[in-house]
Tab-separated table of C-alpha atoms and ligand atoms in Angstrom:
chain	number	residue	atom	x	y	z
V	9	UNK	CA	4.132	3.777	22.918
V	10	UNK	CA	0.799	5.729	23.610
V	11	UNK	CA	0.219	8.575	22.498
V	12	UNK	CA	-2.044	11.706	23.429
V	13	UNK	CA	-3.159	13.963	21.199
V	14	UNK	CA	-5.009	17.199	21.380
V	15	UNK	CA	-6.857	19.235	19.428
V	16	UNK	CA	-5.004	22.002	16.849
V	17	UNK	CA	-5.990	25.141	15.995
V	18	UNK	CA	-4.785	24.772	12.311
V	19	UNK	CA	-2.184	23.543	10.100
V	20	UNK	CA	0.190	25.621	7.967
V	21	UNK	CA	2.984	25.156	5.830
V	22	UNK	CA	5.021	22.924	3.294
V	23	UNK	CA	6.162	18.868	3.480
V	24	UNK	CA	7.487	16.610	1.584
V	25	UNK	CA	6.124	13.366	1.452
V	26	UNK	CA	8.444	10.279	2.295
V	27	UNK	CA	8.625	7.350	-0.604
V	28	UNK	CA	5.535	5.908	-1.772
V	29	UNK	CA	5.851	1.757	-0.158
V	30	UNK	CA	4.141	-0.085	-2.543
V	31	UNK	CA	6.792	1.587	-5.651
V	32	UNK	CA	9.638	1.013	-3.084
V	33	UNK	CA	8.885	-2.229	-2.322
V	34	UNK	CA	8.719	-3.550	-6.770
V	35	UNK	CA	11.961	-0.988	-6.899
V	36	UNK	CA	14.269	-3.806	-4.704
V	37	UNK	CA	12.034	-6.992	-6.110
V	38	UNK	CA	12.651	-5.757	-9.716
V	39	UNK	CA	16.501	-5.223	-9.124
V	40	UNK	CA	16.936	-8.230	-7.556
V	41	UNK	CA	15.870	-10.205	-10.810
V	42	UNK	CA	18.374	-7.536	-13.336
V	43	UNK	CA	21.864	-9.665	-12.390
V	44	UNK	CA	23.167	-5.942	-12.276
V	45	UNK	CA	23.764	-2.564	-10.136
V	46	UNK	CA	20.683	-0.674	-9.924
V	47	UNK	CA	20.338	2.595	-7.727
V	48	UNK	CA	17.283	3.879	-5.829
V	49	UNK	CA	16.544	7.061	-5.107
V	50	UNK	CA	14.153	8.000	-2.413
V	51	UNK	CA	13.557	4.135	-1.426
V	52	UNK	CA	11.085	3.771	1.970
V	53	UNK	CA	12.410	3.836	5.378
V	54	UNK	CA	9.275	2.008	6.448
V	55	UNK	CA	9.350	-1.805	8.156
V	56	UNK	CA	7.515	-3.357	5.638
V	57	UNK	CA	10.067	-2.613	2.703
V	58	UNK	CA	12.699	-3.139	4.953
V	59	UNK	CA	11.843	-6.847	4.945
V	60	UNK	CA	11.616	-6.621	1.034
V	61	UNK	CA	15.541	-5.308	1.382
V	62	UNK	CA	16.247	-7.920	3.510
V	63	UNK	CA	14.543	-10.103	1.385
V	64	UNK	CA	16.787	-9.676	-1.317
V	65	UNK	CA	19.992	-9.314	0.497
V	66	UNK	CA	19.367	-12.785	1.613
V	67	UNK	CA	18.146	-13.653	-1.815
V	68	UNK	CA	21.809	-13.054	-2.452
V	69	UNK	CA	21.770	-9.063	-3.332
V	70	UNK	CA	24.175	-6.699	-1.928
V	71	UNK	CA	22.393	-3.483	-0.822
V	72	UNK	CA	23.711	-0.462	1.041
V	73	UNK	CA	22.621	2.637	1.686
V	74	UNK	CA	25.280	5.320	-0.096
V	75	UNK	CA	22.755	8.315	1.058
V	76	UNK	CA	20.077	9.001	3.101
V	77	UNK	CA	17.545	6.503	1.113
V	78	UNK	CA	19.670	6.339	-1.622
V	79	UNK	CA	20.025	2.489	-1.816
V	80	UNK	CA	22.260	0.686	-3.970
V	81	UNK	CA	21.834	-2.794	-5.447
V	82	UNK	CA	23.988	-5.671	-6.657
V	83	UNK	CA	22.190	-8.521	-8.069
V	84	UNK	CA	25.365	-10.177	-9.860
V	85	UNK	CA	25.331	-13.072	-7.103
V	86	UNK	CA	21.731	-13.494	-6.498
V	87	UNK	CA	19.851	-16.407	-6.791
V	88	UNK	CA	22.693	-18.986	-6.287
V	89	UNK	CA	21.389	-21.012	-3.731
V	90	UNK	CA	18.879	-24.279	-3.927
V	91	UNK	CA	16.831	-22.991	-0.215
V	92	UNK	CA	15.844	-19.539	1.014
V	93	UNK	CA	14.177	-18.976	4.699
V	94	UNK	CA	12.327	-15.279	4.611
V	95	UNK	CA	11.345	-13.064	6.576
V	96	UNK	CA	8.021	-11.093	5.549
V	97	UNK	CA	7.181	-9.358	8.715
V	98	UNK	CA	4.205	-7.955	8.362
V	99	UNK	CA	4.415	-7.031	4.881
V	100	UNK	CA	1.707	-8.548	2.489
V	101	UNK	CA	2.895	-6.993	-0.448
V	102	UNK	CA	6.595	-8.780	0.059
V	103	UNK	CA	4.983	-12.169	0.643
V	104	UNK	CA	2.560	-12.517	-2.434
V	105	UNK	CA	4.816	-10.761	-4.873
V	106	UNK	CA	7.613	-12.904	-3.711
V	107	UNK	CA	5.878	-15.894	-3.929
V	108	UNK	CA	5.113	-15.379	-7.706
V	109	UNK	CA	8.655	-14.439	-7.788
V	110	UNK	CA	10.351	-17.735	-6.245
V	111	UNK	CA	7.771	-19.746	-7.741
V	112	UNK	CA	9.261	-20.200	-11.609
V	113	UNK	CA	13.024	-20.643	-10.351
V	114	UNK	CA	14.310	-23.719	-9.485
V	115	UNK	CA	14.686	-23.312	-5.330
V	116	UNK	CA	12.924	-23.942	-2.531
V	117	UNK	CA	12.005	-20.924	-0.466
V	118	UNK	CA	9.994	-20.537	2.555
V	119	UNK	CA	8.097	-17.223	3.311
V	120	UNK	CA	6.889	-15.991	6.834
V	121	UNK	CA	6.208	-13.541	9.060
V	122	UNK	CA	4.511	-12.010	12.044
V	123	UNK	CA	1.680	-12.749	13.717
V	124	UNK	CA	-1.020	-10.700	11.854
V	125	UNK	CA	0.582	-11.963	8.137
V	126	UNK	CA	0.486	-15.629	9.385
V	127	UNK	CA	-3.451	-14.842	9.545
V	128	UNK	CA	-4.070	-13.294	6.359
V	129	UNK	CA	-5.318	-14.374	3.283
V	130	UNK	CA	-3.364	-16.745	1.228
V	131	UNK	CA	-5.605	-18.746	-0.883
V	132	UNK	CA	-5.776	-15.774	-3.812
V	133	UNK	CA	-2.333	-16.019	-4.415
V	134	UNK	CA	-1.543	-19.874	-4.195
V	135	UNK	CA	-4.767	-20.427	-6.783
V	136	UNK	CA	-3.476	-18.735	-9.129
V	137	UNK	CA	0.652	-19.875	-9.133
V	138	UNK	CA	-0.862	-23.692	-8.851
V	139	UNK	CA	-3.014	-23.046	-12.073
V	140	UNK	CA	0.699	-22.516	-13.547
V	141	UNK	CA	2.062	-26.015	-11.902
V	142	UNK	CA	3.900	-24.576	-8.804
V	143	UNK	CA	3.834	-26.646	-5.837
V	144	UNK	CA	3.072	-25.049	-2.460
V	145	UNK	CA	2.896	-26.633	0.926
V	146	UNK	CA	0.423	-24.188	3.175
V	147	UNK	CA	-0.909	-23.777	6.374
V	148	UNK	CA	-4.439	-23.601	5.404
V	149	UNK	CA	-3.996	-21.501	3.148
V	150	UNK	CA	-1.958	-19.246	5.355
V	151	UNK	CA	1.519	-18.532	5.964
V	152	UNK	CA	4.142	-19.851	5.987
V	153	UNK	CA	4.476	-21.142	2.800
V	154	UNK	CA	6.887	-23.297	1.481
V	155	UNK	CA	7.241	-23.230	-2.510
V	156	UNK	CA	9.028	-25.769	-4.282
V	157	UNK	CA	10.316	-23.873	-7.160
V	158	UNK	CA	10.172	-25.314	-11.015
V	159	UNK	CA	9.410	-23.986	-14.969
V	160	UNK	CA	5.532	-22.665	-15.339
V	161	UNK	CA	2.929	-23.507	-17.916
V	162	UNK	CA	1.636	-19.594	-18.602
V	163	UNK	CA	-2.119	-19.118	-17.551
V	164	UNK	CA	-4.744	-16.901	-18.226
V	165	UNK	CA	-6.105	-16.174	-15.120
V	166	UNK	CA	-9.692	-14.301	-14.107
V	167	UNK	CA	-8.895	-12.939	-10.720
V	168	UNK	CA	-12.022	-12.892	-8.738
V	169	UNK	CA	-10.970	-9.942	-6.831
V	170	UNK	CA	-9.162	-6.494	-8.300
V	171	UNK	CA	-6.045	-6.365	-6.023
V	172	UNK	CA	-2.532	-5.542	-7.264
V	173	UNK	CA	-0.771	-8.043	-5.249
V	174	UNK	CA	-2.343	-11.213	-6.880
V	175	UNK	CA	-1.989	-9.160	-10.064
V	176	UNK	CA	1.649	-8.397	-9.412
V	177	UNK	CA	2.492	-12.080	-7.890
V	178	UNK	CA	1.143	-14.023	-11.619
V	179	UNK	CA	3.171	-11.102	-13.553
V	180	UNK	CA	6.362	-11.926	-11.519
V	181	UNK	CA	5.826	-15.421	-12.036
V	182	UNK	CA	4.862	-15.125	-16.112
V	183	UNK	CA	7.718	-12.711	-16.371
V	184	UNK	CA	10.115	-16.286	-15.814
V	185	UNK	CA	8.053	-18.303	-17.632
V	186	UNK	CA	7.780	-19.564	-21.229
V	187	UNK	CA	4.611	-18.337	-23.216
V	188	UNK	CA	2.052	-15.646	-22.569
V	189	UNK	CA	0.449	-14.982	-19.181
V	190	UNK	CA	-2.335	-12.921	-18.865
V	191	UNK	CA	-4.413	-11.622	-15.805
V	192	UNK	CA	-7.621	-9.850	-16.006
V	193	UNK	CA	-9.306	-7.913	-12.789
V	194	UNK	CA	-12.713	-7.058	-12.155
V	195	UNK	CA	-11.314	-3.033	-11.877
V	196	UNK	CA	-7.914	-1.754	-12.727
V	197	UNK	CA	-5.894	-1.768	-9.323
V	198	UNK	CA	-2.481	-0.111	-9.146
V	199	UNK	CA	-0.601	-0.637	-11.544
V	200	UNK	CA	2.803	0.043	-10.216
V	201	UNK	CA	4.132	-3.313	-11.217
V	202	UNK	CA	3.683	-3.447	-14.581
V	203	UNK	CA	5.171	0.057	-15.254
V	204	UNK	CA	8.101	-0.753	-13.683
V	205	UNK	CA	8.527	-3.529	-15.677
V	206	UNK	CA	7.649	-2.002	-18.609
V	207	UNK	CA	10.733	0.525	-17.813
V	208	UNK	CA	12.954	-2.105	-16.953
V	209	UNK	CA	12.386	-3.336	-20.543
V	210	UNK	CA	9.892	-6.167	-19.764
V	211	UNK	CA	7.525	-7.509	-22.995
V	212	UNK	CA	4.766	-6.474	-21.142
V	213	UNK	CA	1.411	-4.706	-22.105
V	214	UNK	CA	-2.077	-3.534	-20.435
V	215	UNK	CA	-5.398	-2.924	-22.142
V	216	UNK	CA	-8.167	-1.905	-20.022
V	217	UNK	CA	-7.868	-4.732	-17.272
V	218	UNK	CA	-5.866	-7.172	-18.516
V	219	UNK	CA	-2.342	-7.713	-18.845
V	220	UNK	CA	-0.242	-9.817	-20.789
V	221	UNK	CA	3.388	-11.156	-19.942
V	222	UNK	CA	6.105	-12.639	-21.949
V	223	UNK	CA	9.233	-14.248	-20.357
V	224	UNK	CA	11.694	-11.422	-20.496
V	225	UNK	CA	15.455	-10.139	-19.229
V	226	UNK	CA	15.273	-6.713	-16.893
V	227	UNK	CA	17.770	-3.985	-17.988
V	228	UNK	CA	19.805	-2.769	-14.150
V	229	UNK	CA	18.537	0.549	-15.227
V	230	UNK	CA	18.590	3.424	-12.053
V	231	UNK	CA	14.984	3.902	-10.084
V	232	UNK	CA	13.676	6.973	-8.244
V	233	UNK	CA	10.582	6.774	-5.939
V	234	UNK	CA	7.965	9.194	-5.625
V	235	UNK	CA	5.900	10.459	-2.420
V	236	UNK	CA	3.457	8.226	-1.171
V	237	UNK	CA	-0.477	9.195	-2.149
V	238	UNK	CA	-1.333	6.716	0.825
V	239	UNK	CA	0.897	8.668	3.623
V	240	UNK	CA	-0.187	11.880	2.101
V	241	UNK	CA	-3.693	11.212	2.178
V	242	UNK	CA	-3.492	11.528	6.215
V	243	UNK	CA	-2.264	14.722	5.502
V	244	UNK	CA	-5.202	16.066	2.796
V	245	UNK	CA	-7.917	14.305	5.439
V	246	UNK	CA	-6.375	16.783	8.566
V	247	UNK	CA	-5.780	19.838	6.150
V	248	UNK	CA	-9.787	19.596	4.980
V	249	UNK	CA	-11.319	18.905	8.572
V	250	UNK	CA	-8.648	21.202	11.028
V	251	UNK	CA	-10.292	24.924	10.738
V	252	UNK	CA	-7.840	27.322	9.236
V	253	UNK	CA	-5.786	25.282	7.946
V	254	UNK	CA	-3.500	25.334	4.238
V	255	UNK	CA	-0.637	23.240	3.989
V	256	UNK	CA	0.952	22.123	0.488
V	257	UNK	CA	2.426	18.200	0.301
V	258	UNK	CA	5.495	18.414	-2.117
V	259	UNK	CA	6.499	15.237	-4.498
V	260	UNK	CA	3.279	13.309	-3.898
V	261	UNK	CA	2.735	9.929	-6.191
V	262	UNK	CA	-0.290	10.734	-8.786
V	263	UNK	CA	-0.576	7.564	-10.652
V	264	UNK	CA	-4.011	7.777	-11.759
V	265	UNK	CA	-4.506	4.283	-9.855
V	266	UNK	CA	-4.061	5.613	-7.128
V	267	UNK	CA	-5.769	9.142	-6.671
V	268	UNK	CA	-9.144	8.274	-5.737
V	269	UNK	CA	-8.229	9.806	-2.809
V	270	UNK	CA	-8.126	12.655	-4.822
V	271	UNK	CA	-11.313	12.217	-6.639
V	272	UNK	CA	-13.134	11.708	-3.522
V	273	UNK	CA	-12.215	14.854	-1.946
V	274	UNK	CA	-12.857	16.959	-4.949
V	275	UNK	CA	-16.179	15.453	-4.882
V	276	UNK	CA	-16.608	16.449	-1.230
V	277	UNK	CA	-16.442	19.676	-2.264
V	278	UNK	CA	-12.637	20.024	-0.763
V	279	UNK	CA	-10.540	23.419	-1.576
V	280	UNK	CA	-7.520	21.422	-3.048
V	281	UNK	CA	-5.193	21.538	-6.276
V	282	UNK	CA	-2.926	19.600	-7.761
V	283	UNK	CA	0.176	22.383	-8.411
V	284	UNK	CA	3.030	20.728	-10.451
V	285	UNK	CA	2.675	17.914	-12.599
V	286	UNK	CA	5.880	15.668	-13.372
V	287	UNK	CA	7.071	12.101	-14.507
V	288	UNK	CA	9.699	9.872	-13.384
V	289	UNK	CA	10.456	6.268	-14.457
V	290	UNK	CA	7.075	5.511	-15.832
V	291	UNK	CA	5.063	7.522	-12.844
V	292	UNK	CA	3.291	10.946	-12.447
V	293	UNK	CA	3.833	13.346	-9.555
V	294	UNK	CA	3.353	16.571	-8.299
V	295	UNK	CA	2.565	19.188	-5.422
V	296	UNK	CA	-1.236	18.763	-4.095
V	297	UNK	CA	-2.126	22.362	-1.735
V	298	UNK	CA	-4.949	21.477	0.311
V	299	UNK	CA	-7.309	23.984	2.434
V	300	UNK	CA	-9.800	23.828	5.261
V	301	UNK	CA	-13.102	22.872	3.507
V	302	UNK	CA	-16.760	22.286	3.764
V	303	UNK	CA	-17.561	18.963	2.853
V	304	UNK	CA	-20.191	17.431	1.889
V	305	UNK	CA	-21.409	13.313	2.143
V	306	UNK	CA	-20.832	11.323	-1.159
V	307	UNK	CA	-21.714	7.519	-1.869
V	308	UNK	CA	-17.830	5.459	-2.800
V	309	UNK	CA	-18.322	2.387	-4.408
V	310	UNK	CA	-17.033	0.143	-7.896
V	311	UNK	CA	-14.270	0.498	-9.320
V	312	UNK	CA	-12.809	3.940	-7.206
V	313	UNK	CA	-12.079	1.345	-4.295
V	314	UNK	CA	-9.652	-0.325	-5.028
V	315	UNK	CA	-8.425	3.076	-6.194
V	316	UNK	CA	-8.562	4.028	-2.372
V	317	UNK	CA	-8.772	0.773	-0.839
V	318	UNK	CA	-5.814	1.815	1.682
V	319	UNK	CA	-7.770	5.709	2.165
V	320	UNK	CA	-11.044	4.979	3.888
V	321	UNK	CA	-10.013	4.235	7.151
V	322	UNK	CA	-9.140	8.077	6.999
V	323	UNK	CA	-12.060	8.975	4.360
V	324	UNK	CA	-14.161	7.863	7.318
V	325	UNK	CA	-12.804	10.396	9.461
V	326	UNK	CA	-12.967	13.075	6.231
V	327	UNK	CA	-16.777	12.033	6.230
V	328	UNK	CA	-17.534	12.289	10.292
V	329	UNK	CA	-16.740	15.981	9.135
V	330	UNK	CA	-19.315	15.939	6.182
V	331	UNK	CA	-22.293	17.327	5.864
V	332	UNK	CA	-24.962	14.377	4.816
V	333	UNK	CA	-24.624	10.944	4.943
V	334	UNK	CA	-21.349	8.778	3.393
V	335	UNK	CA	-21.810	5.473	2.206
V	336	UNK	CA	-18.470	3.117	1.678
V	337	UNK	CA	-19.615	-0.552	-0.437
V	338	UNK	CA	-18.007	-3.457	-2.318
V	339	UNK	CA	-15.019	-3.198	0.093
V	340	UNK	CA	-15.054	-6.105	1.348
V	341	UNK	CA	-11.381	-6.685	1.522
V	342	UNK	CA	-10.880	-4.038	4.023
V	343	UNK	CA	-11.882	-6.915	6.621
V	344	UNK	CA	-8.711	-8.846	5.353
V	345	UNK	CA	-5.978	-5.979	5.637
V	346	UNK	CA	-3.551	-6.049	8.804
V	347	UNK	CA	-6.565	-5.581	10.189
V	348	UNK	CA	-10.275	-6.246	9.732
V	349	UNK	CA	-10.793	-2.471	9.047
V	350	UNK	CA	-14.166	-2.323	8.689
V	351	UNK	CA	-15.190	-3.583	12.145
V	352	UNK	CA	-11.985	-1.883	14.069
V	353	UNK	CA	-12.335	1.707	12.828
V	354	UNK	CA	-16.046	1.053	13.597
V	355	UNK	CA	-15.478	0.732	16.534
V	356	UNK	CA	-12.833	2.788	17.761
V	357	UNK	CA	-14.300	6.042	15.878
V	358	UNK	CA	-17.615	5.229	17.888
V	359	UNK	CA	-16.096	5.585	21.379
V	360	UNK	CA	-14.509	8.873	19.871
V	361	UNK	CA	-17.963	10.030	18.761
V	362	UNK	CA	-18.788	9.621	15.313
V	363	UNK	CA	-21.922	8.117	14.141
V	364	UNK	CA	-20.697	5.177	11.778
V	365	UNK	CA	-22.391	1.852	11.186
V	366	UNK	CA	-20.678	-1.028	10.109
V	367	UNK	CA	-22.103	-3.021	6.744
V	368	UNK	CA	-20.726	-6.342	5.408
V	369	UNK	CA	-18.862	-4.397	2.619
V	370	UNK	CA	-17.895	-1.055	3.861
V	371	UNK	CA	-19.534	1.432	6.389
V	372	UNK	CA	-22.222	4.182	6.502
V	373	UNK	CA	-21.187	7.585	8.445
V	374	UNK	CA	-23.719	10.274	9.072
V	375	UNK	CA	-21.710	13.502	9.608
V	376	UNK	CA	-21.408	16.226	10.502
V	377	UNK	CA	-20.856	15.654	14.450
V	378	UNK	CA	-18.875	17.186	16.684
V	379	UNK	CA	-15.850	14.543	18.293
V	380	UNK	CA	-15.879	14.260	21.951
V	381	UNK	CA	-13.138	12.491	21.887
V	382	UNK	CA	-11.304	12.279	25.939
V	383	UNK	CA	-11.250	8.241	24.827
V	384	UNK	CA	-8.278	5.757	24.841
V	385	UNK	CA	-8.757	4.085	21.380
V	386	UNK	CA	-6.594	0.992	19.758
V	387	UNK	CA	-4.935	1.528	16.440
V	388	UNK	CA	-5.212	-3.205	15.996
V	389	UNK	CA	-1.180	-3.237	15.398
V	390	UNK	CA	-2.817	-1.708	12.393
V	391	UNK	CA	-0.248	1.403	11.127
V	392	UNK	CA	-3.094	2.980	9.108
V	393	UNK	CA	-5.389	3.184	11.701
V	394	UNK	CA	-3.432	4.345	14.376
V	395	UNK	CA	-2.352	7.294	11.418
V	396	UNK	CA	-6.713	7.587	10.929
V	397	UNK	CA	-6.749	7.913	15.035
V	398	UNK	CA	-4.104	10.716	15.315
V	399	UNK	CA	-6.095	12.715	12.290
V	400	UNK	CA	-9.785	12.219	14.269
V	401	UNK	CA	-7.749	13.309	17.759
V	402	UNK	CA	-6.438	16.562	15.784
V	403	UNK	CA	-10.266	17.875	15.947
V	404	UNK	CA	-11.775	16.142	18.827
V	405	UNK	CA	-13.060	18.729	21.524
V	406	UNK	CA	-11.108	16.293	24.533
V	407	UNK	CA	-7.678	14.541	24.281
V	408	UNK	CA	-7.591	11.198	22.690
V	409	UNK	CA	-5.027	8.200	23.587
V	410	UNK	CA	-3.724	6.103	20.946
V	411	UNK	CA	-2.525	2.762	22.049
V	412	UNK	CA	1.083	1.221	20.516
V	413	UNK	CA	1.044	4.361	18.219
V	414	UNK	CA	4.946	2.900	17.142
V	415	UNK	CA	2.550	1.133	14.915
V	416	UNK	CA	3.057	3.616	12.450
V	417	UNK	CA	6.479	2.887	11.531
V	418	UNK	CA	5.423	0.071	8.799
V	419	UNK	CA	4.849	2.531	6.440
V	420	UNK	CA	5.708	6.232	7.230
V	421	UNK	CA	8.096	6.520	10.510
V	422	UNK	CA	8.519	10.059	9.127
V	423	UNK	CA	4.563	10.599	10.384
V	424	UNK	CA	4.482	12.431	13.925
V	425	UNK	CA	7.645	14.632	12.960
V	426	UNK	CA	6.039	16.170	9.686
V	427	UNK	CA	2.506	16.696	11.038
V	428	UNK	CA	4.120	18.439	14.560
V	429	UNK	CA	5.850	20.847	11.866
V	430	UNK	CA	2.570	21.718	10.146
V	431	UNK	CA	0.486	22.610	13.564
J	3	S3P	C1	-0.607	-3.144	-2.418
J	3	S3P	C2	-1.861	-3.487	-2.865
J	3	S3P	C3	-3.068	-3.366	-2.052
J	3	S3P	C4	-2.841	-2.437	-0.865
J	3	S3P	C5	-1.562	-2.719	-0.147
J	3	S3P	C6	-0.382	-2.554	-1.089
J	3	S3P	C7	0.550	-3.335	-3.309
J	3	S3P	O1	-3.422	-4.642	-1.565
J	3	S3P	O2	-3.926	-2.545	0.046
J	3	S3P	O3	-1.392	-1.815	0.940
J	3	S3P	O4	1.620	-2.753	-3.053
J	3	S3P	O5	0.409	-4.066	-4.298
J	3	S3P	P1	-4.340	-5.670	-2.401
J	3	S3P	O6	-3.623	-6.062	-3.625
J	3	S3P	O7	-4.529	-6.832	-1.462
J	3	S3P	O8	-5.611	-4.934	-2.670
């Protein structure tokens, strides 16, 4: 589907922001491994944790939906069979926290998907789970992969990079095995994982970046998912850079490793606040009112990215908006998301105007400059930029065309219907 869009006068009003993906996605893994009924509240709609569900239905789980994303979960029967065949799609978060997962139970399992996961980075993941003894047949070190599950030794592993998935996949893995595991990251990423565990009743602990694990028995205890920080971000970007605009986002995630979204616009010098604190099952939320802002250029680097590592494609449409220059470094791993995101939203925010330079680690904008726009621009089967497209269209002076916009629906399907009720 393409999609035109044109340029808004402002945005107004109240949303609620759909269920944050990477909570919804550790909500089915972690019930799958209880042997009982757990129910989720508020689970994701989007593709990508629809393969997790379908992950563990095939896993052996029964899940239906008793509600409108209310999801319940019956792991009595799961795990009962010696092979598994599944299906990641395009989700990177279901196939390297399932493959720490499969790894320490005796099965063999196969993991897969789509075209753009079958060329992604593999080799951080199937370090670490052969340090512990598993066996892996790979495709260079990409998918699929085919683990022959056994008993771990427990490591204690130095992960090069700060990223929650390798984090996650060793915990799921040291959470089956005999012994202590431990994983230390250069910078805290989210943390998701190990709350949720920690709730579930896990032996499980965190000082500053390293976690330990102990082989442990998860309670079926009930889940509830917040709003996602990474859809709403889309929304804080438009509500800073569309003129006259004040919009409040209702039930939005606020795990403090996640909000550098947050951080970064307050240093901007954006007119937002944070309106109602809360926490449920182990995470912080609340109401975030945002308003049409002068901005100003700021420098993002260390250990804020991987704070925001999913938020710059759209902080670099925040910053086209800024006045001064905006420099993004040390994220490198950008280049290996579902798409290389450095050199794709280089480009495509060029033809719509912007003055951005691509740098091996990041990007440098100089703002502020008016958008031309009146482009046709690719969103790279990439759902996050075609979401940082739509927000750069909503202030260009001509319409823009986004190409296979459907895109979107990996993580927020929810996307085109809340932001038409806000302009
Ligand atoms: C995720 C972790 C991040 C993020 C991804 C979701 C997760 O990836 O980019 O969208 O749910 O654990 P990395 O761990 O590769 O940084």
């Amino acid at each position: 589907m393409n999609l035109t869009v044109n340029k808004v006068r402002a945005l107004k009003g109240e949303i609620t922001i759909p269920s944050d993906k990477s909570i919804s996605h550790r909500c089915a893994m972690l019930a799958s491994l209880t042997g009982g009924i757990v129910e989720i509240q508020n689970f994701s709609m989007g593709a990508d944790c629809i393969s997790t569900l379908n992950i563990i239905k095939k896993l052996g789980c029964d899940a239906e939906f008793i509600e409108e994303k209310h999801l319940k979960i019956n792991a009595e029967n799961a795990f009962k069979k010696d092979r598994y065949n599944l299906d990641c799609g395009n989700s990177g978060t279901s196939m390297r926290l399932f493959s720490g997962l499969v790894a320490s139970r005796e099965m063999e399992t196969t993991l897969f998907g789509d075209e753009s996961l079958s060329k992604r980075p593999m080799k951080r993941v199937i370090l670490p789970l052969e340090l512990m003894g598993a066996k892996i047949k790979h495709n260079n070190f990409k998918a699929p992969l085919i683990i022959q599950g056994r008993e771990l030794f427990p490591i204690d592993y130095k992960s090069p990079i700060a990223s929650a998935q390798v984090k996650s996949c060793i915990l799921l893995a040291g959470l089956n095995t005999y012994g202590e595991t431990r994983v230390t990251e250069p910078y805290v990423s989210r943390d998701h994982t190990e709350r949720m565990l920690k709730y579930l009743g896990a032996n499980i602990s965190t000082e500053r970046c390293t976690t330990k694990i102990k082989k442990s028995n998860l309670q079926p205890k009930n889940l509830s998912v917040c709003g996602d920080i990474s859809s709403a971000a889309f929304f804080l970007a438009a509500g800073a850079i569309v003129p006259n605009s004040d919009i409040i986002l209702k039930n939005v995630g606020l795990n403090p490793t996640r909000t550098g979204i947050i951080d970064v616009l307050k240093q901007m010098g954006a007119d937002i606040e944070i309106l109602d604190e809360r926490v449920e099952c182990n995470e912080e939320s609340g109401d975030i009112r945002i308003k049409t802002s002068d901005l100003k250029g700021i420098t993002i680097e260390g250990e804020i990215i991987p704070r925001l590592i999913d938020e710059l494609p759209v902080i670099a449409v925040l910053a086209s908006q800024a006045d001064g220059t905006t420099i993004v470094k040390d994220a490198q791993d950008l280049r290996n998301k579902e798409s290389d995101r450095i050199k794709c939203l280089v480009t495509e925010l060029i033809k719509l105007g912007s003055d951005i330079e691509e740098t091996p680690d990041g990007f440098i904008i100089n703002g502020k400059k008016t958008l031309k726009g009146n482009s046709v621009t690719q969103c790279y089967h990439d759902h996050r930029l075609a979401m940082s497209l739509y927000v750069a269209g909503l202030i260009c002076e001509k319409p823009i065309s986004i190409e296979e916009f459907q895109w979107v629906d990996i993580s927020f399907p929810e996307f085109l219907p809340l932001m038409q009720s806000l302009i």
